[in-house]
Amino acid sequence: GIGLIAYRGSEAGFKQFAQDATAVGQQLAAAGLTFSYHNHSFEFTRFGKKTALDIIYDESDPRFLKAEIDTYWVQHGGGDVRVWILKLKNRMPVIHFKDMVIFDGKQTMAEIGEGNLNWSGILDACKIAGVEWYAIEQDICQRNPFESLKISYDNLRAMGVM
């Protein structure tokens, strides 16, 4: 697979990644597959007025490289989740939902609706942007992972999802 390790650290590296990812996405599209990029927070490194994530999406072909924003990692990187969702309108079929809470002075993953993310704004932006699938994801849980999943699911239902 394509990893960013070889590309990280420079604006030129992220531009090269965008070109290489577009080429891979074009090959996959020819086979009937979709290629999406899932972010973490290191893509919020700035190169002048642009973040690495801006460069990846600005320099790639939206037909061949889709977005798969992770709400926690956007927030962790200092980005505005709602702005990023809207920026990637019609380019993001799936989004990864996880919340963030401050625990012992550190940013920590939390069940959806149990942290500090603006879920009404995020859900509204997803509708506007044409997001089709919401993937509930929590890498680290403070309780049993199935209990965490149920909490996220129940909170999303209470927010009118499903």
PDB file of N, CA and C in Angstrom, residues 70 72-73 96-101 108-112 114 135-152:
ATOM      1  N   ASP A  70     -11.425  11.741   9.388  1.00  0.00           N
ATOM      2  CA  ASP A  70     -11.599  11.212  10.739  1.00  0.00           C
ATOM      3  C   ASP A  70     -11.807  12.404  11.665  1.00  0.00           C
ATOM      4  N   TYR A  72     -11.992  12.895  14.903  1.00  0.00           N
ATOM      5  CA  TYR A  72     -11.079  13.064  16.036  1.00  0.00           C
ATOM      6  C   TYR A  72      -9.745  13.649  15.579  1.00  0.00           C
ATOM      7  N   TRP A  73      -9.171  13.064  14.523  1.00  0.00           N
ATOM      8  CA  TRP A  73      -7.840  13.487  14.094  1.00  0.00           C
ATOM      9  C   TRP A  73      -7.840  14.886  13.500  1.00  0.00           C
ATOM     10  N   HIS A  96     -15.191   8.871   9.220  1.00  0.00           N
ATOM     11  CA  HIS A  96     -14.943   8.161  10.472  1.00  0.00           C
ATOM     12  C   HIS A  96     -15.327   9.075  11.632  1.00  0.00           C
ATOM     13  N   PHE A  97     -16.275   8.620  12.427  1.00  0.00           N
ATOM     14  CA  PHE A  97     -16.736   9.369  13.595  1.00  0.00           C
ATOM     15  C   PHE A  97     -16.045   8.845  14.849  1.00  0.00           C
ATOM     16  N   LYS A  98     -15.418   9.758  15.568  1.00  0.00           N
ATOM     17  CA  LYS A  98     -15.022   9.503  16.945  1.00  0.00           C
ATOM     18  C   LYS A  98     -14.945  10.847  17.633  1.00  0.00           C
ATOM     19  N   ASP A  99     -15.201  10.843  18.915  1.00  0.00           N
ATOM     20  CA  ASP A  99     -15.258  12.086  19.678  1.00  0.00           C
ATOM     21  C   ASP A  99     -13.954  12.285  20.444  1.00  0.00           C
ATOM     22  N   MET A 100     -13.796  13.486  20.986  1.00  0.00           N
ATOM     23  CA  MET A 100     -12.617  13.821  21.770  1.00  0.00           C
ATOM     24  C   MET A 100     -13.043  14.456  23.086  1.00  0.00           C
ATOM     25  N   VAL A 101     -12.382  14.015  24.155  1.00  0.00           N
ATOM     26  CA  VAL A 101     -12.593  14.585  25.472  1.00  0.00           C
ATOM     27  C   VAL A 101     -11.217  14.877  26.073  1.00  0.00           C
ATOM     28  N   THR A 108      -8.208  12.771  24.485  1.00  0.00           N
ATOM     29  CA  THR A 108      -8.482  11.339  24.562  1.00  0.00           C
ATOM     30  C   THR A 108      -9.693  11.018  23.704  1.00  0.00           C
ATOM     31  N   MET A 109      -9.672   9.854  23.074  1.00  0.00           N
ATOM     32  CA  MET A 109     -10.813   9.418  22.273  1.00  0.00           C
ATOM     33  C   MET A 109     -11.989   9.092  23.180  1.00  0.00           C
ATOM     34  N   ALA A 110     -13.178   9.424  22.696  1.00  0.00           N
ATOM     35  CA  ALA A 110     -14.391   9.202  23.484  1.00  0.00           C
ATOM     36  C   ALA A 110     -15.510   8.721  22.567  1.00  0.00           C
ATOM     37  N   GLU A 111     -16.541   8.183  23.188  1.00  0.00           N
ATOM     38  CA  GLU A 111     -17.723   7.758  22.450  1.00  0.00           C
ATOM     39  C   GLU A 111     -18.391   8.999  21.842  1.00  0.00           C
ATOM     40  N   ILE A 112     -19.023   8.815  20.703  1.00  0.00           N
ATOM     41  CA  ILE A 112     -19.695   9.915  20.039  1.00  0.00           C
ATOM     42  C   ILE A 112     -20.762  10.492  20.966  1.00  0.00           C
ATOM     43  N   GLU A 114     -20.081  11.992  23.770  1.00  0.00           N
ATOM     44  CA  GLU A 114     -19.575  12.030  25.147  1.00  0.00           C
ATOM     45  C   GLU A 114     -18.394  12.986  25.286  1.00  0.00           C
ATOM     46  N   ALA A 135     -18.889   5.757   9.765  1.00  0.00           N
ATOM     47  CA  ALA A 135     -18.192   4.651  10.429  1.00  0.00           C
ATOM     48  C   ALA A 135     -17.856   5.082  11.845  1.00  0.00           C
ATOM     49  N   ILE A 136     -18.404   4.374  12.817  1.00  0.00           N
ATOM     50  CA  ILE A 136     -18.087   4.648  14.219  1.00  0.00           C
ATOM     51  C   ILE A 136     -16.763   3.957  14.518  1.00  0.00           C
ATOM     52  N   GLU A 137     -15.809   4.746  14.998  1.00  0.00           N
ATOM     53  CA  GLU A 137     -14.478   4.208  15.244  1.00  0.00           C
ATOM     54  C   GLU A 137     -13.940   4.802  16.538  1.00  0.00           C
ATOM     55  N   GLN A 138     -13.393   3.966  17.385  1.00  0.00           N
ATOM     56  CA  GLN A 138     -12.746   4.452  18.600  1.00  0.00           C
ATOM     57  C   GLN A 138     -11.542   3.564  18.865  1.00  0.00           C
ATOM     58  N   ASP A 139     -10.368   4.065  18.555  1.00  0.00           N
ATOM     59  CA  ASP A 139      -9.146   3.270  18.672  1.00  0.00           C
ATOM     60  C   ASP A 139      -8.879   2.837  20.111  1.00  0.00           C
ATOM     61  N   ILE A 140      -9.115   3.746  21.049  1.00  0.00           N
ATOM     62  CA  ILE A 140      -8.837   3.492  22.461  1.00  0.00           C
ATOM     63  C   ILE A 140     -10.106   3.753  23.256  1.00  0.00           C
ATOM     64  N   CYS A 141     -10.523   2.766  24.036  1.00  0.00           N
ATOM     65  CA  CYS A 141     -11.747   2.879  24.844  1.00  0.00           C
ATOM     66  C   CYS A 141     -11.394   2.869  26.321  1.00  0.00           C
ATOM     67  N   GLN A 142     -12.146   3.622  27.110  1.00  0.00           N
ATOM     68  CA  GLN A 142     -11.965   3.645  28.559  1.00  0.00           C
ATOM     69  C   GLN A 142     -12.792   2.552  29.243  1.00  0.00           C
ATOM     70  N   ARG A 143     -13.591   1.834  28.461  1.00  0.00           N
ATOM     71  CA  ARG A 143     -14.444   0.765  28.978  1.00  0.00           C
ATOM     72  C   ARG A 143     -14.447  -0.361  27.955  1.00  0.00           C
ATOM     73  N   ASN A 144     -15.278  -1.345  28.124  1.00  0.00           N
ATOM     74  CA  ASN A 144     -15.394  -2.436  27.161  1.00  0.00           C
ATOM     75  C   ASN A 144     -15.720  -1.852  25.786  1.00  0.00           C
ATOM     76  N   PRO A 145     -15.001  -2.258  24.737  1.00  0.00           N
ATOM     77  CA  PRO A 145     -15.242  -1.679  23.405  1.00  0.00           C
ATOM     78  C   PRO A 145     -16.678  -1.840  22.912  1.00  0.00           C
ATOM     79  N   PHE A 146     -17.337  -2.934  23.262  1.00  0.00           N
ATOM     80  CA  PHE A 146     -18.721  -3.118  22.821  1.00  0.00           C
ATOM     81  C   PHE A 146     -19.666  -2.176  23.567  1.00  0.00           C
ATOM     82  N   GLU A 147     -19.343  -1.864  24.822  1.00  0.00           N
ATOM     83  CA  GLU A 147     -20.120  -0.869  25.570  1.00  0.00           C
ATOM     84  C   GLU A 147     -19.917   0.517  24.954  1.00  0.00           C
ATOM     85  N   SER A 148     -18.665   0.821  24.581  1.00  0.00           N
ATOM     86  CA  SER A 148     -18.382   2.103  23.925  1.00  0.00           C
ATOM     87  C   SER A 148     -19.142   2.217  22.605  1.00  0.00           C
ATOM     88  N   LEU A 149     -19.153   1.149  21.828  1.00  0.00           N
ATOM     89  CA  LEU A 149     -19.877   1.153  20.559  1.00  0.00           C
ATOM     90  C   LEU A 149     -21.366   1.395  20.781  1.00  0.00           C
ATOM     91  N   LYS A 150     -21.938   0.750  21.797  1.00  0.00           N
ATOM     92  CA  LYS A 150     -23.360   0.935  22.095  1.00  0.00           C
ATOM     93  C   LYS A 150     -23.648   2.381  22.495  1.00  0.00           C
ATOM     94  N   ILE A 151     -22.780   2.966  23.303  1.00  0.00           N
ATOM     95  CA  ILE A 151     -22.966   4.365  23.720  1.00  0.00           C
ATOM     96  C   ILE A 151     -22.953   5.276  22.488  1.00  0.00           C
ATOM     97  N   SER A 152     -21.978   5.088  21.605  1.00  0.00           N
ATOM     98  CA  SER A 152     -21.907   5.900  20.381  1.00  0.00           C
ATOM     99  C   SER A 152     -23.152   5.711  19.530  1.00  0.00           C
TER     100      SER A 152
END
